[in-house]
Amino acid sequence: MASSSYEGVLLGMGNPLLDISTVVDEAFLAKYDIKPGNAILAEEKHLPMYDELASKANIEYIAGGSTQNSIRVAQWMLQIPGATSYIGCIGKDKFGEEMKKDAQAAGVNAHYYEDDNAPTGTCAVCIVGGERSLVANLSAANCYRSEHLKRPENWALVEKAKYVYIAGFFLTVSPDSIQLVAEHAAATNKVFMMNLSAPFICEFFRDAQEKALPYADYIFGNETEARTFAKVHGWETENTEEIALKISQLPKASGAHKRITVITQGCDPVVVADDGKVKTFPVILLPKEKLVDTNGAGDAFVGGFLSQLVQERSIDECVRAACYAANVIIQRSGCTYPEKPDFN
């Protein structure tokens, strides 16, 4: 396929957040009632934490947000300018400008809705022993409206895309935008993909999730999210392979594609449920001393996977690329990557 035919092939929609990343100690986590490995939304008690983080010496600001990370990694893996697009809401501020610059540098065609009142969303990335805990203060990201999506210049991105990916986090912001895109994908035989994203999404946004999932041709998640999903749905199992299979067999809105479920398990094998069968794929093991932080590992996994999927490669190839991308990202701070991928 010529590179021109890849233009805008993949679209992501989500919450653009600026990661504020630094190493903290366990006392810091305890002070703000954060558990290691958490991915949560900020509450009142967390708000002072952002200023405290900002005053630390070794702080890094990295463009983040789950879907945006995946799209940037897919773009990096593809090395075809303009192959990917992204939609989300930022504020009219310094962080927002930073975000626009980062997206452009990454080669992603980002159409941000800019909110006049709310500041650009941030995500506190607290790192203890390489394990990341995330606390998101959505702010402007929470202000996304489907009116923006319906504008001709933005809907054109939806029309052009053949693959659409939305992390579950966006369910808390604009389920009606998800519905519009999901229905369009079903009507035009495009590939629509979602991520379970976090246990709290499966628990507290179950209704919105259940409305969107029938449209999903691919569902991604990790073992903790999968088990939470199973528990919420009253499935009496903790077995990841069984859960992946059950998720793949949930009802579908369109019969054009069968649903494939992809569940990661940290350093344990990746589980893929496809057409009533389960396959497992070992991951690339990394010596502990090479691990910098796990922030963005799951997002990078999806990005690597999508980079091959849009080229119509096999599932085995998609998983191989996914594991490669995740392996690169965990050896670096945040969801960042070297100039060129070394994947063939």
Tab-separated table of C-alpha atoms in Angstrom:
chain	number	residue	atom	x	y	z
A	1	MET	CA	0.000	0.000	0.000
A	2	ALA	CA	1.346	3.457	-0.888
A	3	SER	CA	1.891	5.751	2.102
A	4	SER	CA	-0.797	8.148	0.784
A	5	SER	CA	-3.407	5.420	1.220
A	6	TYR	CA	-2.481	5.261	4.930
A	7	GLU	CA	-3.375	8.897	5.476
A	8	GLY	CA	-5.655	9.124	8.533
A	9	VAL	CA	-6.145	5.330	8.584
A	10	LEU	CA	-6.220	5.259	12.409
A	11	LEU	CA	-8.213	7.622	14.629
A	12	GLY	CA	-8.057	7.867	18.404
A	13	MET	CA	-10.431	9.791	20.678
A	14	GLY	CA	-9.765	10.372	24.348
A	15	ASN	CA	-8.557	12.479	27.263
A	16	PRO	CA	-5.358	14.364	26.451
A	17	LEU	CA	-3.458	14.791	29.730
A	18	LEU	CA	-0.032	16.146	30.506
A	19	ASP	CA	1.789	13.581	32.663
A	20	ILE	CA	3.565	15.096	35.641
A	21	SER	CA	5.972	12.291	36.399
A	22	THR	CA	8.402	11.827	39.267
A	23	VAL	CA	9.750	9.252	41.673
A	24	VAL	CA	8.108	9.454	45.106
A	25	ASP	CA	8.288	7.361	48.286
A	26	GLU	CA	5.653	5.169	49.902
A	27	ALA	CA	4.934	7.863	52.502
A	28	PHE	CA	3.821	10.153	49.657
A	29	LEU	CA	1.401	7.500	48.366
A	30	ALA	CA	0.075	6.920	51.890
A	31	LYS	CA	-0.369	10.657	52.485
A	32	TYR	CA	-2.687	10.948	49.480
A	33	ASP	CA	-4.299	7.533	49.918
A	34	ILE	CA	-2.942	6.111	46.657
A	35	LYS	CA	-2.251	2.409	46.153
A	36	PRO	CA	0.677	1.184	44.037
A	37	GLY	CA	-0.493	0.482	40.478
A	38	ASN	CA	-3.637	2.603	40.897
A	39	ALA	CA	-5.285	4.362	37.946
A	40	ILE	CA	-7.883	6.701	39.438
A	41	LEU	CA	-9.584	10.049	38.998
A	42	ALA	CA	-8.515	12.866	41.330
A	43	GLU	CA	-10.795	13.691	44.236
A	44	GLU	CA	-10.730	16.740	46.515
A	45	LYS	CA	-8.114	15.073	48.787
A	46	HIS	CA	-5.686	14.674	45.868
A	47	LEU	CA	-5.681	18.263	44.624
A	48	PRO	CA	-2.852	19.593	46.870
A	49	MET	CA	-0.674	16.781	45.534
A	50	TYR	CA	-0.171	18.442	42.135
A	51	ASP	CA	1.545	21.466	43.660
A	52	GLU	CA	3.645	19.239	45.885
A	53	LEU	CA	4.739	17.203	42.848
A	54	ALA	CA	5.500	20.334	40.839
A	55	SER	CA	7.921	21.485	43.550
A	56	LYS	CA	10.014	18.290	43.358
A	57	ALA	CA	13.437	18.491	41.728
A	58	ASN	CA	13.423	15.675	39.164
A	59	ILE	CA	9.991	16.242	37.652
A	60	GLU	CA	9.165	15.517	34.008
A	61	TYR	CA	6.275	16.806	31.920
A	62	ILE	CA	5.320	14.319	29.205
A	63	ALA	CA	2.335	14.476	26.820
A	64	GLY	CA	0.063	11.636	27.915
A	65	GLY	CA	-3.479	10.410	28.173
A	66	SER	CA	-4.060	6.738	27.454
A	67	THR	CA	-5.480	6.914	23.912
A	68	GLN	CA	-3.083	9.657	22.867
A	69	ASN	CA	-0.145	7.516	24.044
A	70	SER	CA	-1.360	4.552	21.971
A	71	ILE	CA	-1.856	6.724	18.880
A	72	ARG	CA	1.587	8.317	19.230
A	73	VAL	CA	3.237	4.896	19.572
A	74	ALA	CA	1.313	3.547	16.544
A	75	GLN	CA	2.456	6.614	14.572
A	76	TRP	CA	6.072	6.058	15.675
A	77	MET	CA	5.942	2.376	14.700
A	78	LEU	CA	4.383	3.191	11.314
A	79	GLN	CA	6.835	5.981	10.380
A	80	ILE	CA	4.282	7.239	7.821
A	81	PRO	CA	3.502	10.941	8.425
A	82	GLY	CA	-0.201	11.648	9.008
A	83	ALA	CA	-1.245	7.970	9.254
A	84	THR	CA	-2.919	8.704	12.597
A	85	SER	CA	-5.358	11.307	13.917
A	86	TYR	CA	-6.487	12.201	17.421
A	87	ILE	CA	-9.404	14.095	18.966
A	88	GLY	CA	-9.747	15.372	22.551
A	89	CYS	CA	-10.133	18.536	24.619
A	90	ILE	CA	-7.374	20.758	26.042
A	91	GLY	CA	-7.298	24.196	27.676
A	92	LYS	CA	-6.019	27.454	26.220
A	93	ASP	CA	-2.840	27.513	28.282
A	94	LYS	CA	0.873	26.690	28.376
A	95	PHE	CA	0.234	22.950	28.871
A	96	GLY	CA	-2.209	22.970	25.943
A	97	GLU	CA	0.369	24.601	23.675
A	98	GLU	CA	2.910	21.991	24.823
A	99	MET	CA	0.438	19.244	23.900
A	100	LYS	CA	-0.096	20.656	20.396
A	101	LYS	CA	3.661	20.878	19.856
A	102	ASP	CA	4.187	17.290	21.047
A	103	ALA	CA	1.448	15.885	18.811
A	104	GLN	CA	2.863	17.691	15.805
A	105	ALA	CA	6.397	16.480	16.546
A	106	ALA	CA	5.044	12.923	16.842
A	107	GLY	CA	3.444	13.204	13.375
A	108	VAL	CA	-0.103	12.808	14.734
A	109	ASN	CA	-2.839	14.908	13.142
A	110	ALA	CA	-4.480	16.194	16.329
A	111	HIS	CA	-7.744	18.139	16.234
A	112	TYR	CA	-8.070	19.470	19.780
A	113	TYR	CA	-11.199	21.153	21.019
A	114	GLU	CA	-9.905	24.081	23.087
A	115	ASP	CA	-11.967	24.957	26.128
A	116	ASP	CA	-12.020	28.623	27.156
A	117	ASN	CA	-12.382	28.097	30.887
A	118	ALA	CA	-10.793	24.852	32.071
A	119	PRO	CA	-7.029	24.266	32.224
A	120	THR	CA	-5.455	21.389	30.282
A	121	GLY	CA	-5.863	18.102	32.144
A	122	THR	CA	-2.951	16.617	34.039
A	123	CYS	CA	-2.077	13.193	35.352
A	124	ALA	CA	0.121	12.711	38.394
A	125	VAL	CA	2.452	9.788	37.708
A	126	CYS	CA	3.888	8.689	41.044
A	127	ILE	CA	6.661	6.167	40.638
A	128	VAL	CA	7.768	3.844	43.438
A	129	GLY	CA	10.195	1.075	42.517
A	130	GLY	CA	9.373	1.320	38.807
A	131	GLU	CA	5.645	0.769	39.444
A	132	ARG	CA	3.450	3.695	38.431
A	133	SER	CA	0.350	5.020	40.169
A	134	LEU	CA	-1.819	7.404	38.148
A	135	VAL	CA	-4.123	10.099	39.452
A	136	ALA	CA	-5.843	12.015	36.654
A	137	ASN	CA	-7.217	15.518	37.043
A	138	LEU	CA	-9.229	15.628	33.799
A	139	SER	CA	-10.098	19.329	33.893
A	140	ALA	CA	-10.417	20.450	30.226
A	141	ALA	CA	-10.332	16.827	28.987
A	142	ASN	CA	-13.672	16.425	30.764
A	143	CYS	CA	-15.197	19.218	28.655
A	144	TYR	CA	-15.195	17.391	25.313
A	145	ARG	CA	-18.566	17.687	23.552
A	146	SER	CA	-19.978	15.787	20.587
A	147	GLU	CA	-20.749	19.152	18.935
A	148	HIS	CA	-17.020	19.436	18.223
A	149	LEU	CA	-16.981	15.952	16.722
A	150	LYS	CA	-19.894	16.809	14.426
A	151	ARG	CA	-18.096	19.794	12.854
A	152	PRO	CA	-17.288	18.889	9.228
A	153	GLU	CA	-13.496	19.277	9.625
A	154	ASN	CA	-13.499	16.865	12.591
A	155	TRP	CA	-16.073	14.378	11.325
A	156	ALA	CA	-13.866	14.169	8.204
A	157	LEU	CA	-11.274	12.389	10.397
A	158	VAL	CA	-13.925	9.809	11.327
A	159	GLU	CA	-14.930	9.387	7.674
A	160	LYS	CA	-11.322	8.926	6.578
A	161	ALA	CA	-10.311	6.441	9.296
A	162	LYS	CA	-10.626	2.706	8.711
A	163	TYR	CA	-9.727	1.880	12.327
A	164	VAL	CA	-10.917	3.722	15.432
A	165	TYR	CA	-9.517	3.246	18.941
A	166	ILE	CA	-10.971	4.712	22.145
A	167	ALA	CA	-9.755	3.891	25.652
A	168	GLY	CA	-12.451	3.207	28.257
A	169	PHE	CA	-11.430	6.385	30.101
A	170	PHE	CA	-13.369	8.450	27.530
A	171	LEU	CA	-16.602	6.784	28.722
A	172	THR	CA	-16.520	9.126	31.732
A	173	VAL	CA	-16.413	12.173	29.441
A	174	SER	CA	-18.438	11.816	26.257
A	175	PRO	CA	-20.304	8.520	25.810
A	176	ASP	CA	-22.433	10.161	23.097
A	177	SER	CA	-19.290	10.879	21.021
A	178	ILE	CA	-18.292	7.227	21.396
A	179	GLN	CA	-21.767	6.140	20.298
A	180	LEU	CA	-21.663	8.329	17.162
A	181	VAL	CA	-18.314	6.895	16.087
A	182	ALA	CA	-19.213	3.312	17.062
A	183	GLU	CA	-22.451	3.415	15.033
A	184	HIS	CA	-20.621	4.918	12.058
A	185	ALA	CA	-18.007	2.116	12.250
A	186	ALA	CA	-20.700	-0.578	12.392
A	187	ALA	CA	-22.601	0.941	9.456
A	188	THR	CA	-19.490	1.203	7.268
A	189	ASN	CA	-17.732	-2.053	8.288
A	190	LYS	CA	-14.834	-0.216	9.914
A	191	VAL	CA	-12.894	-1.676	12.815
A	192	PHE	CA	-13.864	-0.205	16.201
A	193	MET	CA	-11.691	-0.908	19.242
A	194	MET	CA	-11.877	-0.196	22.951
A	195	ASN	CA	-9.908	-0.770	26.130
A	196	LEU	CA	-11.263	-1.767	29.553
A	197	SER	CA	-8.705	0.810	30.823
A	198	ALA	CA	-9.159	0.588	34.601
A	199	PRO	CA	-11.087	-1.345	37.249
A	200	PHE	CA	-13.096	1.792	38.161
A	201	ILE	CA	-14.405	2.037	34.594
A	202	CYS	CA	-15.679	-1.558	34.733
A	203	GLU	CA	-17.233	-0.949	38.171
A	204	PHE	CA	-18.656	2.568	38.094
A	205	PHE	CA	-19.205	3.255	34.392
A	206	ARG	CA	-20.670	-0.135	33.644
A	207	ASP	CA	-23.797	1.201	31.870
A	208	ALA	CA	-21.825	3.394	29.477
A	209	GLN	CA	-19.346	0.555	28.912
A	210	GLU	CA	-22.112	-1.966	28.197
A	211	LYS	CA	-23.635	0.374	25.621
A	212	ALA	CA	-20.335	0.757	23.762
A	213	LEU	CA	-18.888	-2.768	23.959
A	214	PRO	CA	-21.300	-4.428	21.476
A	215	TYR	CA	-19.665	-2.237	18.802
A	216	ALA	CA	-16.114	-3.230	19.745
A	217	ASP	CA	-14.335	-5.540	17.288
A	218	TYR	CA	-11.259	-5.580	19.517
A	219	ILE	CA	-11.211	-5.224	23.290
A	220	PHE	CA	-7.928	-4.693	25.108
A	221	GLY	CA	-7.229	-4.812	28.831
A	222	ASN	CA	-4.943	-6.145	31.518
A	223	GLU	CA	-5.554	-9.029	33.924
A	224	THR	CA	-6.743	-6.811	36.824
A	225	GLU	CA	-9.290	-5.052	34.608
A	226	ALA	CA	-10.421	-8.365	33.110
A	227	ARG	CA	-10.995	-9.854	36.570
A	228	THR	CA	-12.906	-6.774	37.714
A	229	PHE	CA	-15.034	-6.970	34.551
A	230	ALA	CA	-15.756	-10.643	35.271
A	231	LYS	CA	-16.673	-9.919	38.886
A	232	VAL	CA	-19.011	-7.061	37.933
A	233	HIS	CA	-20.744	-9.371	35.452
A	234	GLY	CA	-21.098	-12.189	37.978
A	235	TRP	CA	-18.783	-14.571	36.140
A	236	GLU	CA	-17.457	-17.006	38.718
A	237	THR	CA	-13.899	-17.102	37.408
A	238	GLU	CA	-10.521	-15.421	37.885
A	239	ASN	CA	-9.023	-17.278	34.927
A	240	THR	CA	-7.812	-14.702	32.377
A	241	GLU	CA	-8.149	-17.068	29.416
A	242	GLU	CA	-11.732	-17.918	30.324
A	243	ILE	CA	-12.606	-14.242	30.844
A	244	ALA	CA	-11.028	-13.222	27.523
A	245	LEU	CA	-13.086	-15.894	25.768
A	246	LYS	CA	-16.317	-14.778	27.467
A	247	ILE	CA	-15.682	-11.126	26.558
A	248	SER	CA	-15.063	-12.099	22.926
A	249	GLN	CA	-18.399	-13.945	22.887
A	250	LEU	CA	-20.537	-11.088	24.277
A	251	PRO	CA	-23.186	-9.870	21.779
A	252	LYS	CA	-22.029	-7.780	18.826
A	253	ALA	CA	-23.824	-4.911	17.098
A	254	SER	CA	-22.474	-5.781	13.667
A	255	GLY	CA	-21.654	-9.158	12.174
A	256	ALA	CA	-18.975	-7.849	9.800
A	257	HIS	CA	-16.088	-8.688	12.146
A	258	LYS	CA	-15.805	-11.234	14.927
A	259	ARG	CA	-14.623	-9.825	18.239
A	260	ILE	CA	-11.065	-10.440	19.376
A	261	THR	CA	-10.069	-9.899	23.016
A	262	VAL	CA	-6.474	-9.170	23.967
A	263	ILE	CA	-5.489	-9.297	27.641
A	264	THR	CA	-1.990	-8.483	28.935
A	265	GLN	CA	-0.652	-9.890	32.218
A	266	GLY	CA	2.510	-7.923	32.994
A	267	CYS	CA	5.418	-10.311	32.518
A	268	ASP	CA	3.092	-13.302	32.037
A	269	PRO	CA	1.911	-14.303	28.534
A	270	VAL	CA	-0.523	-12.200	26.500
A	271	VAL	CA	-3.919	-13.872	26.108
A	272	VAL	CA	-5.797	-13.578	22.802
A	273	ALA	CA	-9.341	-14.930	22.432
A	274	ASP	CA	-10.412	-15.202	18.816
A	275	ASP	CA	-13.186	-17.234	17.201
A	276	GLY	CA	-13.839	-19.431	20.242
A	277	LYS	CA	-10.157	-20.266	20.733
A	278	VAL	CA	-7.516	-18.888	23.086
A	279	LYS	CA	-3.860	-18.405	22.201
A	280	THR	CA	-1.098	-17.207	24.518
A	281	PHE	CA	2.037	-15.307	23.534
A	282	PRO	CA	5.086	-14.945	25.797
A	283	VAL	CA	6.292	-11.376	26.365
A	284	ILE	CA	9.878	-10.138	26.042
A	285	LEU	CA	11.288	-10.462	29.552
A	286	LEU	CA	13.306	-7.528	30.842
A	287	PRO	CA	15.933	-7.761	33.582
A	288	LYS	CA	14.722	-5.776	36.617
A	289	GLU	CA	17.666	-3.354	36.456
A	290	LYS	CA	16.598	-2.205	32.970
A	291	LEU	CA	13.081	-1.272	34.075
A	292	VAL	CA	12.655	2.512	34.374
A	293	ASP	CA	8.903	2.699	34.888
A	294	THR	CA	5.747	0.921	33.752
A	295	ASN	CA	3.949	4.181	32.871
A	296	GLY	CA	2.518	3.848	29.350
A	297	ALA	CA	3.352	0.134	28.961
A	298	GLY	CA	-0.254	-0.911	28.289
A	299	ASP	CA	-0.815	2.080	26.000
A	300	ALA	CA	2.361	1.287	24.057
A	301	PHE	CA	1.292	-2.357	23.763
A	302	VAL	CA	-1.941	-1.221	22.069
A	303	GLY	CA	-0.033	1.256	19.871
A	304	GLY	CA	2.319	-1.439	18.634
A	305	PHE	CA	-0.600	-3.780	17.999
A	306	LEU	CA	-2.532	-1.147	16.022
A	307	SER	CA	0.513	-0.262	13.901
A	308	GLN	CA	0.440	-3.754	12.392
A	309	LEU	CA	-3.341	-4.186	12.395
A	310	VAL	CA	-3.850	-1.156	10.118
A	311	GLN	CA	-1.384	-2.807	7.717
A	312	GLU	CA	-3.589	-5.927	7.787
A	313	ARG	CA	-0.879	-8.094	9.320
A	314	SER	CA	-1.643	-11.292	11.252
A	315	ILE	CA	-2.626	-11.291	14.931
A	316	ASP	CA	0.713	-12.972	15.727
A	317	GLU	CA	2.533	-10.051	14.096
A	318	CYS	CA	0.308	-7.537	15.897
A	319	VAL	CA	1.143	-9.098	19.281
A	320	ARG	CA	4.859	-9.266	18.417
A	321	ALA	CA	4.861	-5.534	17.618
A	322	ALA	CA	2.796	-4.823	20.749
A	323	CYS	CA	5.313	-6.611	22.974
A	324	TYR	CA	8.198	-4.854	21.225
A	325	ALA	CA	6.670	-1.397	21.804
A	326	ALA	CA	5.828	-2.095	25.457
A	327	ASN	CA	9.376	-3.369	26.021
A	328	VAL	CA	10.853	-0.141	24.602
A	329	ILE	CA	8.594	2.094	26.698
A	330	ILE	CA	9.259	0.448	30.078
A	331	GLN	CA	12.980	1.124	29.622
A	332	ARG	CA	12.266	4.863	29.402
A	333	SER	CA	10.544	7.452	31.537
A	334	GLY	CA	6.841	7.817	30.664
A	335	CYS	CA	5.418	6.955	27.264
A	336	THR	CA	8.451	8.100	25.265
A	337	TYR	CA	10.490	6.376	22.569
A	338	PRO	CA	13.729	6.708	20.589
A	339	GLU	CA	13.728	8.440	17.218
A	340	LYS	CA	13.114	5.319	15.120
A	341	PRO	CA	11.776	1.859	15.987
A	342	ASP	CA	14.021	-1.143	15.567
A	343	PHE	CA	11.245	-3.581	14.677
A	344	ASN	CA	11.193	-5.779	11.602
